[in-house]
């Protein structure tokens, strides 16, 4: 996997997601105050920072689930079209938003599986109903992805019959079955016991080794260290420090990052 040793990934046409100078407020509360985030193709970028620093908000803005008031977002070089300004700024082209969003799969802390569908049905649902793909072909893919995350034998059970780690792996298979250009994870291991957490970390490591483009919000510093090409430390809505994992974790420069890492598990 290519390693990025620069301070910040450069702009290039092969970036899947490129965010520049993003500002986002909820009413009077400014949550993102001018943030850049680039996910080059085949790279893993981790977002770390204390609770409330804006990590989830940034991820949701990247996926166009949240609106932002200023700054540019590009998907594979294509700029999002906006209309209006500031709090009145909105995406101008709903079809563009839908197309881009279907190319970015999210995995959340709370797996969000449909409880009334079997695991296989959960994985097949969006490719069939949203993308209109052929059911038999999707089923074949879904079974492959479930096997890939180690639960190929759980196709016909209900989500409630799985452990948390197995449910999260099913959620990852569901994200993969959309065959997205990038995977976005928001604390994928936070709801899990340490033992189950490791099952999910292994799957994420395998995906990173395959060269999948991923942005991962995590409190697991070891995983961020092990899987990332680039790590971004967000503090109160601004990037306080970023760099290659060995540098960022091994030789943090800002006092805030040093303090943050001193409260985390050592990597
Ligand atoms: N829908 C919302 N409406 C109003 N304020 C919000 C909303 N979502 C988030 N916020 C606020 O934005 C700030 C950033 O929240 P965000 O969820 O992005 O933080 P985070 O870094 O993901 O934190 P955590 O590690 O706890 O998940 C917080 O002050 C939060 O209260
Ligand atoms: Mg969050």
CSV table of C-alpha atoms and ligand atoms in Angstrom, one decimal:
chain,number,residue,atom,x,y,z
A,1,UNK,CA,0.0,0.0,0.0
A,2,UNK,CA,1.4,3.4,-0.8
A,3,UNK,CA,2.5,5.4,2.2
A,4,UNK,CA,2.1,9.2,2.3
A,5,UNK,CA,4.8,10.9,4.1
A,6,UNK,CA,3.9,14.4,3.2
A,7,UNK,CA,2.3,16.7,5.7
A,8,UNK,CA,-0.9,16.9,3.7
A,9,UNK,CA,-2.0,14.8,0.6
A,10,UNK,CA,-1.6,16.9,-2.5
A,11,UNK,CA,-4.5,17.8,-4.8
A,12,UNK,CA,-4.7,15.4,-7.6
A,13,UNK,CA,-7.2,14.2,-10.1
A,14,UNK,CA,-7.3,10.7,-8.6
A,15,UNK,CA,-8.5,11.8,-5.2
A,16,UNK,CA,-11.9,10.3,-4.5
A,17,UNK,CA,-12.9,13.0,-2.0
A,18,UNK,CA,-11.4,16.4,-1.8
A,19,UNK,CA,-12.7,19.0,0.7
A,20,UNK,CA,-11.3,22.5,0.9
A,21,UNK,CA,-11.9,25.2,3.5
A,22,UNK,CA,-15.1,23.6,4.7
A,23,UNK,CA,-17.3,25.6,7.1
A,24,UNK,CA,-20.3,24.2,8.8
A,25,UNK,CA,-22.5,25.7,11.5
A,26,UNK,CA,-25.6,24.4,13.3
A,27,UNK,CA,-27.4,27.7,13.9
A,28,UNK,CA,-25.0,29.9,15.8
A,29,UNK,CA,-22.6,27.0,16.6
A,30,UNK,CA,-19.7,26.9,14.2
A,31,UNK,CA,-18.6,23.2,14.2
A,32,UNK,CA,-16.2,23.2,11.2
A,33,UNK,CA,-14.1,26.4,10.8
A,34,UNK,CA,-12.3,25.9,7.5
A,35,UNK,CA,-11.2,22.2,7.2
A,36,UNK,CA,-9.3,20.5,4.3
A,37,UNK,CA,-9.6,16.7,3.9
A,38,UNK,CA,-8.3,14.7,0.9
A,39,UNK,CA,-8.8,11.0,0.4
A,40,UNK,CA,-6.6,10.0,-2.5
A,41,UNK,CA,-7.6,6.8,-4.3
A,42,UNK,CA,-6.4,3.7,-2.5
A,43,UNK,CA,-5.4,5.5,0.7
A,44,UNK,CA,-6.8,5.3,4.2
A,45,UNK,CA,-7.3,8.6,6.1
A,46,UNK,CA,-8.1,8.5,9.8
A,47,UNK,CA,-9.8,11.3,11.7
A,48,UNK,CA,-9.0,11.5,15.4
A,49,UNK,CA,-9.9,14.1,18.0
A,50,UNK,CA,-11.8,14.5,21.2
A,51,UNK,CA,-15.6,14.3,21.5
A,52,UNK,CA,-17.3,17.2,19.9
A,53,UNK,CA,-14.4,18.2,17.7
A,54,UNK,CA,-16.4,17.8,14.6
A,55,UNK,CA,-15.3,14.4,13.2
A,56,UNK,CA,-18.7,12.9,12.5
A,57,UNK,CA,-19.9,16.2,11.1
A,58,UNK,CA,-17.0,16.3,8.7
A,59,UNK,CA,-17.6,12.7,7.6
A,60,UNK,CA,-21.3,13.5,7.1
A,61,UNK,CA,-20.5,16.6,5.1
A,62,UNK,CA,-18.1,14.5,2.9
A,63,UNK,CA,-21.0,12.1,2.2
A,64,UNK,CA,-23.4,15.1,1.5
A,65,UNK,CA,-25.6,13.9,4.4
A,66,UNK,CA,-25.1,17.4,5.9
A,67,UNK,CA,-25.0,20.7,4.2
A,68,UNK,CA,-22.1,23.1,4.7
A,69,UNK,CA,-22.0,26.9,4.3
A,70,UNK,CA,-18.7,27.5,2.7
A,71,UNK,CA,-15.9,25.7,1.0
A,72,UNK,CA,-15.6,23.2,-1.9
A,73,UNK,CA,-16.2,19.4,-2.0
A,74,UNK,CA,-15.1,17.4,-5.0
A,75,UNK,CA,-15.8,13.8,-5.8
A,76,UNK,CA,-13.3,12.3,-8.2
A,77,UNK,CA,-12.4,15.8,-9.3
A,78,UNK,CA,-16.1,16.8,-9.9
A,79,UNK,CA,-17.1,19.8,-7.9
A,80,UNK,CA,-20.4,19.8,-6.0
A,81,UNK,CA,-22.7,22.4,-7.5
A,82,UNK,CA,-24.1,24.9,-5.0
A,83,UNK,CA,-26.8,27.5,-5.1
A,84,UNK,CA,-27.1,30.4,-2.6
A,85,UNK,CA,-24.6,31.4,0.0
A,86,UNK,CA,-23.9,30.9,3.7
A,87,UNK,CA,-26.9,29.5,5.6
A,88,UNK,CA,-28.9,29.6,2.4
A,89,UNK,CA,-26.3,27.5,0.5
A,90,UNK,CA,-27.7,24.1,-0.8
A,91,UNK,CA,-26.6,21.6,-3.4
A,92,UNK,CA,-28.0,22.8,-6.7
A,93,UNK,CA,-28.3,19.3,-8.3
A,94,UNK,CA,-30.1,16.6,-6.3
A,95,UNK,CA,-29.3,14.0,-9.0
A,96,UNK,CA,-25.6,14.8,-8.5
A,97,UNK,CA,-25.9,14.4,-4.8
A,98,UNK,CA,-27.7,11.0,-5.1
A,99,UNK,CA,-25.2,9.7,-7.6
A,100,UNK,CA,-22.2,10.7,-5.5
A,101,UNK,CA,-23.8,9.4,-2.2
A,102,UNK,CA,-24.4,6.0,-3.7
A,103,UNK,CA,-20.7,5.8,-4.5
A,104,UNK,CA,-19.8,6.5,-0.8
A,105,UNK,CA,-20.8,3.8,1.7
A,106,UNK,CA,-21.1,4.7,5.3
A,107,UNK,CA,-20.6,2.3,8.2
A,108,UNK,CA,-21.9,3.6,11.6
A,109,UNK,CA,-21.1,2.8,15.2
A,110,UNK,CA,-24.6,1.2,15.6
A,111,UNK,CA,-24.7,-1.2,12.7
A,112,UNK,CA,-28.2,-0.1,11.6
A,113,UNK,CA,-29.1,-3.4,10.1
A,114,UNK,CA,-32.8,-3.9,9.2
A,115,UNK,CA,-34.1,-6.2,12.0
A,116,UNK,CA,-36.9,-7.7,9.8
A,117,UNK,CA,-34.5,-8.8,7.1
A,118,UNK,CA,-32.1,-11.7,7.2
A,119,UNK,CA,-28.4,-10.9,6.9
A,120,UNK,CA,-28.3,-11.8,3.2
A,121,UNK,CA,-31.4,-9.6,2.6
A,122,UNK,CA,-29.8,-6.7,4.4
A,123,UNK,CA,-26.7,-6.9,2.2
A,124,UNK,CA,-28.7,-7.2,-1.0
A,125,UNK,CA,-31.3,-4.5,-0.3
A,126,UNK,CA,-29.6,-1.3,-1.5
A,127,UNK,CA,-27.9,-2.7,-4.6
A,128,UNK,CA,-31.2,-4.2,-5.8
A,129,UNK,CA,-33.6,-1.4,-4.8
A,130,UNK,CA,-31.4,1.7,-5.1
A,131,UNK,CA,-29.0,0.7,-7.9
A,132,UNK,CA,-31.5,-1.6,-9.7
A,133,UNK,CA,-29.0,-4.4,-10.1
A,134,UNK,CA,-29.9,-7.9,-11.1
A,135,UNK,CA,-31.0,-9.9,-8.1
A,136,UNK,CA,-29.2,-13.1,-8.8
A,137,UNK,CA,-25.9,-11.3,-9.5
A,138,UNK,CA,-26.3,-9.2,-6.3
A,139,UNK,CA,-27.0,-12.4,-4.3
A,140,UNK,CA,-23.8,-14.0,-5.6
A,141,UNK,CA,-21.8,-10.8,-4.7
A,142,UNK,CA,-23.5,-10.5,-1.3
A,143,UNK,CA,-22.6,-14.1,-0.4
A,144,UNK,CA,-19.0,-13.4,-1.5
A,145,UNK,CA,-18.8,-10.3,0.7
A,146,UNK,CA,-20.3,-12.0,3.7
A,147,UNK,CA,-17.7,-14.8,3.3
A,148,UNK,CA,-15.0,-12.2,3.0
A,149,UNK,CA,-15.8,-10.7,6.3
A,150,UNK,CA,-16.0,-14.1,7.9
A,151,UNK,CA,-19.7,-14.7,8.3
A,152,UNK,CA,-20.6,-16.6,5.1
A,153,UNK,CA,-22.5,-19.1,7.3
A,154,UNK,CA,-24.8,-16.4,8.6
A,155,UNK,CA,-26.7,-15.5,5.4
A,156,UNK,CA,-30.1,-16.8,6.6
A,157,UNK,CA,-30.2,-15.6,10.2
A,158,UNK,CA,-31.7,-12.4,11.6
A,159,UNK,CA,-29.5,-9.6,12.9
A,160,UNK,CA,-30.6,-10.2,16.5
A,161,UNK,CA,-29.0,-13.6,16.3
A,162,UNK,CA,-25.6,-12.2,15.7
A,163,UNK,CA,-23.0,-10.9,18.1
A,164,UNK,CA,-22.1,-7.2,17.9
A,165,UNK,CA,-18.9,-7.9,16.0
A,166,UNK,CA,-20.7,-10.1,13.5
A,167,UNK,CA,-23.4,-7.5,13.0
A,168,UNK,CA,-20.8,-4.9,12.3
A,169,UNK,CA,-19.1,-7.2,9.8
A,170,UNK,CA,-22.5,-7.7,8.2
A,171,UNK,CA,-22.8,-3.9,8.0
A,172,UNK,CA,-19.4,-3.8,6.3
A,173,UNK,CA,-20.4,-6.5,3.8
A,174,UNK,CA,-23.5,-4.4,3.1
A,175,UNK,CA,-21.4,-1.3,2.4
A,176,UNK,CA,-19.1,-3.3,0.2
A,177,UNK,CA,-22.0,-4.8,-1.8
A,178,UNK,CA,-22.7,-1.3,-3.1
A,179,UNK,CA,-19.2,-1.4,-4.7
A,180,UNK,CA,-18.5,2.1,-3.6
A,181,UNK,CA,-15.6,4.3,-4.6
A,182,UNK,CA,-14.9,5.0,-0.9
A,183,UNK,CA,-15.9,3.6,2.5
A,184,UNK,CA,-16.6,6.0,5.3
A,185,UNK,CA,-16.5,4.6,8.8
A,186,UNK,CA,-17.8,6.5,11.9
A,187,UNK,CA,-16.3,4.8,15.0
A,188,UNK,CA,-16.9,1.3,13.6
A,189,UNK,CA,-15.5,-0.5,16.7
A,190,UNK,CA,-16.8,1.8,19.5
A,191,UNK,CA,-19.9,-0.2,20.4
A,192,UNK,CA,-18.0,-3.5,20.7
A,193,UNK,CA,-16.2,-5.4,23.5
A,194,UNK,CA,-12.5,-5.5,23.0
A,195,UNK,CA,-12.5,-9.1,21.7
A,196,UNK,CA,-15.3,-8.4,19.2
A,197,UNK,CA,-13.6,-5.2,18.3
A,198,UNK,CA,-10.5,-7.1,17.0
A,199,UNK,CA,-12.7,-9.1,14.6
A,200,UNK,CA,-13.8,-5.8,13.0
A,201,UNK,CA,-10.3,-4.3,13.1
A,202,UNK,CA,-9.0,-7.3,11.2
A,203,UNK,CA,-11.6,-6.8,8.4
A,204,UNK,CA,-10.7,-3.1,8.2
A,205,UNK,CA,-7.0,-4.0,8.0
A,206,UNK,CA,-7.8,-6.5,5.2
A,207,UNK,CA,-9.7,-3.8,3.3
A,208,UNK,CA,-6.8,-1.3,3.7
A,209,UNK,CA,-4.4,-3.9,2.4
A,210,UNK,CA,-6.5,-4.4,-0.7
A,211,UNK,CA,-6.1,-0.7,-1.4
A,212,UNK,CA,-9.7,0.5,-0.7
A,213,UNK,CA,-10.2,4.2,-0.3
A,214,UNK,CA,-11.4,4.8,3.3
A,215,UNK,CA,-12.0,7.6,5.7
A,216,UNK,CA,-12.2,6.3,9.3
A,217,UNK,CA,-13.3,8.2,12.3
A,218,UNK,CA,-12.0,6.4,15.3
A,219,UNK,CA,-11.0,6.5,18.9
A,220,UNK,CA,-8.8,3.4,18.4
A,221,UNK,CA,-5.3,4.9,18.0
A,222,UNK,CA,-3.7,1.5,17.4
A,223,UNK,CA,-6.0,0.9,14.4
A,224,UNK,CA,-5.4,4.4,13.1
A,225,UNK,CA,-1.7,3.9,13.4
A,226,UNK,CA,-1.8,0.5,11.8
A,227,UNK,CA,-4.1,1.0,8.8
A,228,UNK,CA,-3.7,4.7,7.8
A,229,UNK,CA,-1.7,6.4,5.2
A,230,UNK,CA,-2.6,9.8,6.7
A,231,UNK,CA,-4.0,10.8,10.1
A,232,UNK,CA,-5.8,14.1,10.8
A,233,UNK,CA,-6.2,15.4,14.3
A,234,UNK,CA,-9.2,17.7,14.6
A,235,UNK,CA,-9.6,20.1,17.5
A,236,UNK,CA,-12.6,22.4,17.9
A,237,UNK,CA,-13.4,22.3,14.2
A,238,UNK,CA,-9.9,22.9,12.9
A,239,UNK,CA,-7.1,20.7,11.9
A,240,UNK,CA,-4.6,21.0,14.6
A,241,UNK,CA,-2.0,18.6,13.2
A,242,UNK,CA,-1.9,15.9,10.4
A,243,UNK,CA,0.7,13.6,8.9
A,244,UNK,CA,1.8,10.1,8.4
A,245,UNK,CA,0.9,7.8,11.3
A,246,UNK,CA,4.4,7.1,12.4
A,247,UNK,CA,5.2,10.8,12.6
A,248,UNK,CA,1.9,11.9,14.1
A,249,UNK,CA,1.9,9.3,16.8
A,250,UNK,CA,5.6,9.0,17.3
A,251,UNK,CA,6.5,12.6,17.2
A,252,UNK,CA,3.4,14.8,17.9
A,253,UNK,CA,4.2,18.5,17.7
A,254,UNK,CA,1.2,20.4,19.1
A,255,UNK,CA,0.5,20.5,22.8
A,256,UNK,CA,-3.1,19.6,22.2
A,257,UNK,CA,-2.3,16.5,20.2
A,258,UNK,CA,0.3,15.5,22.9
A,259,UNK,CA,-2.4,15.9,25.5
A,260,UNK,CA,-5.0,14.1,23.5
A,261,UNK,CA,-2.6,11.1,22.9
A,262,UNK,CA,-1.7,11.0,26.6
A,263,UNK,CA,-5.3,10.2,27.4
A,264,UNK,CA,-5.5,7.5,24.7
A,265,UNK,CA,-4.3,3.9,24.7
A,266,UNK,CA,-0.7,3.8,23.5
A,267,UNK,CA,-0.3,2.6,19.9
B,1,LIG,N1,-27.6,17.9,14.4
B,1,LIG,C1,-26.9,18.7,15.2
B,1,LIG,N2,-27.5,19.8,15.7
B,1,LIG,C2,-26.8,20.7,16.5
B,1,LIG,N3,-25.5,20.5,16.9
B,1,LIG,C3,-24.9,19.4,16.5
B,1,LIG,C4,-25.6,18.4,15.6
B,1,LIG,N4,-24.7,17.4,15.4
B,1,LIG,C5,-23.6,17.7,16.0
B,1,LIG,N5,-23.7,18.9,16.7
B,1,LIG,C6,-22.7,19.6,17.5
B,1,LIG,O1,-21.5,19.7,16.7
B,1,LIG,C7,-20.3,19.5,17.4
B,1,LIG,C8,-19.5,18.4,16.7
B,1,LIG,O2,-20.2,17.2,16.8
B,1,LIG,P1,-19.7,15.9,16.1
B,1,LIG,O3,-20.8,14.9,16.3
B,1,LIG,O4,-19.2,16.2,14.8
B,1,LIG,O5,-18.4,15.5,17.1
B,1,LIG,P2,-17.5,14.3,17.1
B,1,LIG,O6,-16.1,14.8,16.9
B,1,LIG,O7,-18.0,13.3,16.1
B,1,LIG,O8,-17.7,13.7,18.6
B,1,LIG,P3,-17.8,12.2,19.2
B,1,LIG,O9,-16.3,11.8,19.3
B,1,LIG,O10,-18.4,12.4,20.5
B,1,LIG,O11,-18.6,11.4,18.2
B,1,LIG,C9,-20.8,19.2,18.9
B,1,LIG,O12,-20.7,20.3,19.6
B,1,LIG,C10,-22.2,18.8,18.7
B,1,LIG,O13,-23.0,19.0,19.8
B,2,LIG,MG1,-18.8,11.4,16.3
